[in-house]
Structures are given as structure tokens and as C-alpha cells.
């Protein structure tokens, strides 16, 4: 996925949508409590726990 206009990183959802296309989402929408990927992979509790830990650590 291309970088967003504001410079933030974008990621492709692991599963395609109903038109068989892979949706790109902004990094700030990962683990935000709202489903953005077709199979809700962006809100998977196991992945979010890792993502939030890495995000917090990289800010220090």
C-alpha cells in the first residue's frame, strides 16, 4: 500500500473484500476498536496486544 498523504504508514488487510480486492488501511486504524478489514483482522486481540506493545515501545 502507498503511504498516506499525511505520511502515515498504510497496511493491506490480509483478506480480500467482497470484490476480491485487498483494502489498505492507515496504521492509526489498527486496533482502534472499529473493524476496517473484511474479516476483522485489524481488531484481532492477539495481534493488537503485540501491535500496541511494539507501538508503545517504539515511541520511547
PDB file of N, CA and C in Angstrom:
ATOM      1  N   UNK A   1       0.837  -1.192   0.000  1.00  0.00           N
ATOM      2  CA  UNK A   1       0.000   0.000   0.000  1.00  0.00           C
ATOM      3  C   UNK A   1       0.876   1.248   0.000  1.00  0.00           C
ATOM      4  N   UNK A   2       0.421   2.229  -0.669  1.00  0.00           N
ATOM      5  CA  UNK A   2       1.143   3.502  -0.715  1.00  0.00           C
ATOM      6  C   UNK A   2       1.006   4.233   0.617  1.00  0.00           C
ATOM      7  N   UNK A   3       1.988   5.046   0.926  1.00  0.00           N
ATOM      8  CA  UNK A   3       1.945   5.871   2.135  1.00  0.00           C
ATOM      9  C   UNK A   3       0.801   6.873   2.003  1.00  0.00           C
ATOM     10  N   UNK A   4       0.115   7.151   3.103  1.00  0.00           N
ATOM     11  CA  UNK A   4      -0.990   8.113   3.096  1.00  0.00           C
ATOM     12  C   UNK A   4      -0.465   9.520   2.832  1.00  0.00           C
ATOM     13  N   UNK A   5      -1.352  10.411   2.416  1.00  0.00           N
ATOM     14  CA  UNK A   5      -0.970  11.793   2.118  1.00  0.00           C
ATOM     15  C   UNK A   5      -0.332  12.490   3.305  1.00  0.00           C
ATOM     16  N   UNK A   6      -0.748  12.119   4.514  1.00  0.00           N
ATOM     17  CA  UNK A   6      -0.182  12.747   5.715  1.00  0.00           C
ATOM     18  C   UNK A   6       1.132  12.092   6.155  1.00  0.00           C
ATOM     19  N   UNK A   7       1.603  11.107   5.382  1.00  0.00           N
ATOM     20  CA  UNK A   7       2.868  10.451   5.686  1.00  0.00           C
ATOM     21  C   UNK A   7       2.749   9.211   6.547  1.00  0.00           C
ATOM     22  N   UNK A   8       1.549   8.893   7.012  1.00  0.00           N
ATOM     23  CA  UNK A   8       1.380   7.711   7.855  1.00  0.00           C
ATOM     24  C   UNK A   8       1.459   6.438   7.015  1.00  0.00           C
ATOM     25  N   UNK A   9       1.877   5.372   7.666  1.00  0.00           N
ATOM     26  CA  UNK A   9       2.022   4.069   7.019  1.00  0.00           C
ATOM     27  C   UNK A   9       0.648   3.469   6.770  1.00  0.00           C
ATOM     28  N   UNK A  10       0.498   2.734   5.668  1.00  0.00           N
ATOM     29  CA  UNK A  10      -0.743   2.026   5.366  1.00  0.00           C
ATOM     30  C   UNK A  10      -0.429   0.548   5.201  1.00  0.00           C
ATOM     31  N   UNK A  11      -1.381  -0.289   5.565  1.00  0.00           N
ATOM     32  CA  UNK A  11      -1.215  -1.735   5.505  1.00  0.00           C
ATOM     33  C   UNK A  11      -2.359  -2.361   4.726  1.00  0.00           C
ATOM     34  N   UNK A  12      -2.069  -3.451   4.020  1.00  0.00           N
ATOM     35  CA  UNK A  12      -3.109  -4.200   3.316  1.00  0.00           C
ATOM     36  C   UNK A  12      -3.749  -5.183   4.284  1.00  0.00           C
ATOM     37  N   UNK A  13      -5.061  -5.254   4.258  1.00  0.00           N
ATOM     38  CA  UNK A  13      -5.759  -6.262   5.056  1.00  0.00           C
ATOM     39  C   UNK A  13      -5.383  -7.641   4.513  1.00  0.00           C
ATOM     40  N   UNK A  14      -5.248  -8.638   5.381  1.00  0.00           N
ATOM     41  CA  UNK A  14      -4.845  -9.980   4.942  1.00  0.00           C
ATOM     42  C   UNK A  14      -5.869 -10.690   4.062  1.00  0.00           C
ATOM     43  N   UNK A  15      -7.147 -10.318   4.178  1.00  0.00           N
ATOM     44  CA  UNK A  15      -8.204 -10.970   3.410  1.00  0.00           C
ATOM     45  C   UNK A  15      -8.821  -9.986   2.421  1.00  0.00           C
ATOM     46  N   UNK A  16      -9.182 -10.463   1.228  1.00  0.00           N
ATOM     47  CA  UNK A  16      -9.829  -9.578   0.260  1.00  0.00           C
ATOM     48  C   UNK A  16     -11.273  -9.282   0.656  1.00  0.00           C
ATOM     49  N   UNK A  17     -11.802  -8.185   0.125  1.00  0.00           N
ATOM     50  CA  UNK A  17     -13.200  -7.836   0.386  1.00  0.00           C
ATOM     51  C   UNK A  17     -14.109  -8.604  -0.578  1.00  0.00           C
ATOM     52  N   UNK A  18     -15.389  -8.263  -0.616  1.00  0.00           N
ATOM     53  CA  UNK A  18     -16.357  -8.995  -1.437  1.00  0.00           C
ATOM     54  C   UNK A  18     -16.109  -8.843  -2.943  1.00  0.00           C
ATOM     55  N   UNK A  19     -15.305  -7.857  -3.346  1.00  0.00           N
ATOM     56  CA  UNK A  19     -14.951  -7.683  -4.759  1.00  0.00           C
ATOM     57  C   UNK A  19     -13.586  -8.298  -5.067  1.00  0.00           C
ATOM     58  N   UNK A  20     -13.040  -9.044  -4.104  1.00  0.00           N
ATOM     59  CA  UNK A  20     -11.749  -9.726  -4.211  1.00  0.00           C
ATOM     60  C   UNK A  20     -10.569  -8.754  -4.286  1.00  0.00           C
ATOM     61  N   UNK A  21     -10.732  -7.584  -3.691  1.00  0.00           N
ATOM     62  CA  UNK A  21      -9.648  -6.603  -3.617  1.00  0.00           C
ATOM     63  C   UNK A  21      -9.161  -6.501  -2.179  1.00  0.00           C
ATOM     64  N   UNK A  22      -7.887  -6.205  -2.043  1.00  0.00           N
ATOM     65  CA  UNK A  22      -7.294  -6.048  -0.717  1.00  0.00           C
ATOM     66  C   UNK A  22      -7.361  -4.585  -0.307  1.00  0.00           C
ATOM     67  N   UNK A  23      -8.016  -4.318   0.784  1.00  0.00           N
ATOM     68  CA  UNK A  23      -8.203  -2.966   1.290  1.00  0.00           C
ATOM     69  C   UNK A  23      -6.958  -2.494   2.031  1.00  0.00           C
ATOM     70  N   UNK A  24      -6.566  -1.252   1.805  1.00  0.00           N
ATOM     71  CA  UNK A  24      -5.456  -0.642   2.539  1.00  0.00           C
ATOM     72  C   UNK A  24      -6.030   0.215   3.662  1.00  0.00           C
ATOM     73  N   UNK A  25      -5.455   0.072   4.841  1.00  0.00           N
ATOM     74  CA  UNK A  25      -5.913   0.864   5.984  1.00  0.00           C
ATOM     75  C   UNK A  25      -4.730   1.603   6.599  1.00  0.00           C
ATOM     76  N   UNK A  26      -5.007   2.740   7.211  1.00  0.00           N
ATOM     77  CA  UNK A  26      -3.968   3.529   7.875  1.00  0.00           C
ATOM     78  C   UNK A  26      -3.531   2.845   9.160  1.00  0.00           C
ATOM     79  N   UNK A  27      -2.286   3.058   9.539  1.00  0.00           N
ATOM     80  CA  UNK A  27      -1.781   2.435  10.765  1.00  0.00           C
ATOM     81  C   UNK A  27      -2.556   2.889  11.994  1.00  0.00           C
ATOM     82  N   UNK A  28      -3.097   4.080  11.980  1.00  0.00           N
ATOM     83  CA  UNK A  28      -3.841   4.569  13.147  1.00  0.00           C
ATOM     84  C   UNK A  28      -5.207   3.886  13.305  1.00  0.00           C
ATOM     85  N   UNK A  29      -5.653   3.150  12.269  1.00  0.00           N
ATOM     86  CA  UNK A  29      -6.918   2.425  12.387  1.00  0.00           C
ATOM     87  C   UNK A  29      -6.724   0.995  12.883  1.00  0.00           C
ATOM     88  N   UNK A  30      -5.473   0.562  13.021  1.00  0.00           N
ATOM     89  CA  UNK A  30      -5.212  -0.764  13.582  1.00  0.00           C
ATOM     90  C   UNK A  30      -5.537  -0.753  15.071  1.00  0.00           C
ATOM     91  N   UNK A  31      -6.297  -1.729  15.496  1.00  0.00           N
ATOM     92  CA  UNK A  31      -6.596  -1.915  16.924  1.00  0.00           C
ATOM     93  C   UNK A  31      -7.251  -0.687  17.552  1.00  0.00           C
ATOM     94  N   UNK A  32      -8.134  -0.038  16.796  1.00  0.00           N
ATOM     95  CA  UNK A  32      -8.812   1.153  17.316  1.00  0.00           C
ATOM     96  C   UNK A  32     -10.232   0.869  17.797  1.00  0.00           C
ATOM     97  N   UNK A  33     -10.634  -0.411  17.768  1.00  0.00           N
ATOM     98  CA  UNK A  33     -11.966  -0.782  18.225  1.00  0.00           C
ATOM     99  C   UNK A  33     -13.017  -0.788  17.127  1.00  0.00           C
ATOM    100  N   UNK A  34     -12.633  -0.419  15.901  1.00  0.00           N
ATOM    101  CA  UNK A  34     -13.551  -0.409  14.766  1.00  0.00           C
ATOM    102  C   UNK A  34     -13.011  -1.333  13.684  1.00  0.00           C
ATOM    103  N   UNK A  35     -13.878  -2.178  13.149  1.00  0.00           N
ATOM    104  CA  UNK A  35     -13.467  -3.140  12.130  1.00  0.00           C
ATOM    105  C   UNK A  35     -13.304  -2.433  10.788  1.00  0.00           C
ATOM    106  N   UNK A  36     -12.108  -2.543  10.214  1.00  0.00           N
ATOM    107  CA  UNK A  36     -11.823  -1.957   8.910  1.00  0.00           C
ATOM    108  C   UNK A  36     -11.523  -3.018   7.855  1.00  0.00           C
ATOM    109  N   UNK A  37     -10.989  -4.157   8.259  1.00  0.00           N
ATOM    110  CA  UNK A  37     -10.682  -5.248   7.334  1.00  0.00           C
ATOM    111  C   UNK A  37     -11.889  -6.176   7.218  1.00  0.00           C
ATOM    112  N   UNK A  38     -12.073  -6.813   6.050  1.00  0.00           N
ATOM    113  CA  UNK A  38     -13.240  -7.665   5.822  1.00  0.00           C
ATOM    114  C   UNK A  38     -13.475  -8.741   6.883  1.00  0.00           C
ATOM    115  N   UNK A  39     -12.430  -9.368   7.383  1.00  0.00           N
ATOM    116  CA  UNK A  39     -12.582 -10.414   8.395  1.00  0.00           C
ATOM    117  C   UNK A  39     -12.147  -9.951   9.775  1.00  0.00           C
ATOM    118  N   UNK A  40     -12.122  -8.653   9.973  1.00  0.00           N
ATOM    119  CA  UNK A  40     -11.803  -8.032  11.269  1.00  0.00           C
ATOM    120  C   UNK A  40     -10.390  -8.334  11.759  1.00  0.00           C
ATOM    121  N   UNK A  41      -9.470  -8.624  10.846  1.00  0.00           N
ATOM    122  CA  UNK A  41      -8.097  -8.925  11.260  1.00  0.00           C
ATOM    123  C   UNK A  41      -7.438  -7.739  11.950  1.00  0.00           C
ATOM    124  N   UNK A  42      -7.868  -6.542  11.609  1.00  0.00           N
ATOM    125  CA  UNK A  42      -7.267  -5.343  12.216  1.00  0.00           C
ATOM    126  C   UNK A  42      -7.661  -5.169  13.675  1.00  0.00           C
ATOM    127  N   UNK A  43      -8.582  -5.988  14.162  1.00  0.00           N
ATOM    128  CA  UNK A  43      -9.017  -5.917  15.559  1.00  0.00           C
ATOM    129  C   UNK A  43      -8.785  -7.230  16.306  1.00  0.00           C
ATOM    130  N   UNK A  44      -7.981  -8.131  15.745  1.00  0.00           N
ATOM    131  CA  UNK A  44      -7.682  -9.407  16.395  1.00  0.00           C
ATOM    132  C   UNK A  44      -6.946  -9.139  17.709  1.00  0.00           C
ATOM    133  N   UNK A  45      -7.480  -9.626  18.810  1.00  0.00           N
ATOM    134  CA  UNK A  45      -6.934  -9.337  20.140  1.00  0.00           C
ATOM    135  C   UNK A  45      -5.471  -9.761  20.290  1.00  0.00           C
ATOM    136  N   UNK A  46      -5.109 -10.913  19.744  1.00  0.00           N
ATOM    137  CA  UNK A  46      -3.720 -11.380  19.854  1.00  0.00           C
ATOM    138  C   UNK A  46      -2.769 -10.466  19.096  1.00  0.00           C
ATOM    139  N   UNK A  47      -3.161 -10.078  17.902  1.00  0.00           N
ATOM    140  CA  UNK A  47      -2.312  -9.190  17.109  1.00  0.00           C
ATOM    141  C   UNK A  47      -2.275  -7.785  17.700  1.00  0.00           C
ATOM    142  N   UNK A  48      -3.398  -7.316  18.207  1.00  0.00           N
ATOM    143  CA  UNK A  48      -3.447  -5.974  18.790  1.00  0.00           C
ATOM    144  C   UNK A  48      -2.569  -5.874  20.031  1.00  0.00           C
ATOM    145  N   UNK A  49      -2.526  -6.930  20.815  1.00  0.00           N
ATOM    146  CA  UNK A  49      -1.676  -6.913  22.001  1.00  0.00           C
ATOM    147  C   UNK A  49      -0.217  -6.700  21.585  1.00  0.00           C
ATOM    148  N   UNK A  50       0.229  -7.391  20.544  1.00  0.00           N
ATOM    149  CA  UNK A  50       1.596  -7.238  20.045  1.00  0.00           C
ATOM    150  C   UNK A  50       1.789  -5.856  19.427  1.00  0.00           C
ATOM    151  N   UNK A  51       0.842  -5.425  18.600  1.00  0.00           N
ATOM    152  CA  UNK A  51       0.949  -4.135  17.919  1.00  0.00           C
ATOM    153  C   UNK A  51       1.039  -2.984  18.917  1.00  0.00           C
ATOM    154  N   UNK A  52       0.187  -3.001  19.924  1.00  0.00           N
ATOM    155  CA  UNK A  52       0.193  -1.921  20.915  1.00  0.00           C
ATOM    156  C   UNK A  52       1.487  -1.923  21.724  1.00  0.00           C
ATOM    157  N   UNK A  53       2.013  -3.092  22.026  1.00  0.00           N
ATOM    158  CA  UNK A  53       3.272  -3.180  22.768  1.00  0.00           C
ATOM    159  C   UNK A  53       4.420  -2.626  21.937  1.00  0.00           C
ATOM    160  N   UNK A  54       4.498  -3.010  20.687  1.00  0.00           N
ATOM    161  CA  UNK A  54       5.560  -2.528  19.801  1.00  0.00           C
ATOM    162  C   UNK A  54       5.414  -1.031  19.561  1.00  0.00           C
ATOM    163  N   UNK A  55       4.200  -0.553  19.343  1.00  0.00           N
ATOM    164  CA  UNK A  55       3.965   0.872  19.099  1.00  0.00           C
ATOM    165  C   UNK A  55       4.370   1.713  20.294  1.00  0.00           C
ATOM    166  N   UNK A  56       4.038   1.269  21.481  1.00  0.00           N
ATOM    167  CA  UNK A  56       4.377   1.997  22.700  1.00  0.00           C
ATOM    168  C   UNK A  56       5.882   1.988  22.927  1.00  0.00           C
ATOM    169  N   UNK A  57       6.508   0.850  22.710  1.00  0.00           N
ATOM    170  CA  UNK A  57       7.950   0.724  22.905  1.00  0.00           C
ATOM    171  C   UNK A  57       8.720   1.598  21.922  1.00  0.00           C
ATOM    172  N   UNK A  58       8.270   1.672  20.685  1.00  0.00           N
ATOM    173  CA  UNK A  58       8.999   2.441  19.678  1.00  0.00           C
ATOM    174  C   UNK A  58       8.873   3.942  19.890  1.00  0.00           C
ATOM    175  N   UNK A  59       7.923   4.370  20.689  1.00  0.00           N
ATOM    176  CA  UNK A  59       7.757   5.795  20.976  1.00  0.00           C
ATOM    177  C   UNK A  59       8.705   6.282  22.058  1.00  0.00           C
ATOM    178  N   UNK A  60       9.229   5.361  22.855  1.00  0.00           N
ATOM    179  CA  UNK A  60      10.127   5.753  23.954  1.00  0.00           C
ATOM    180  C   UNK A  60      11.496   6.141  23.454  1.00  0.00           C
TER     181      UNK A  60
END
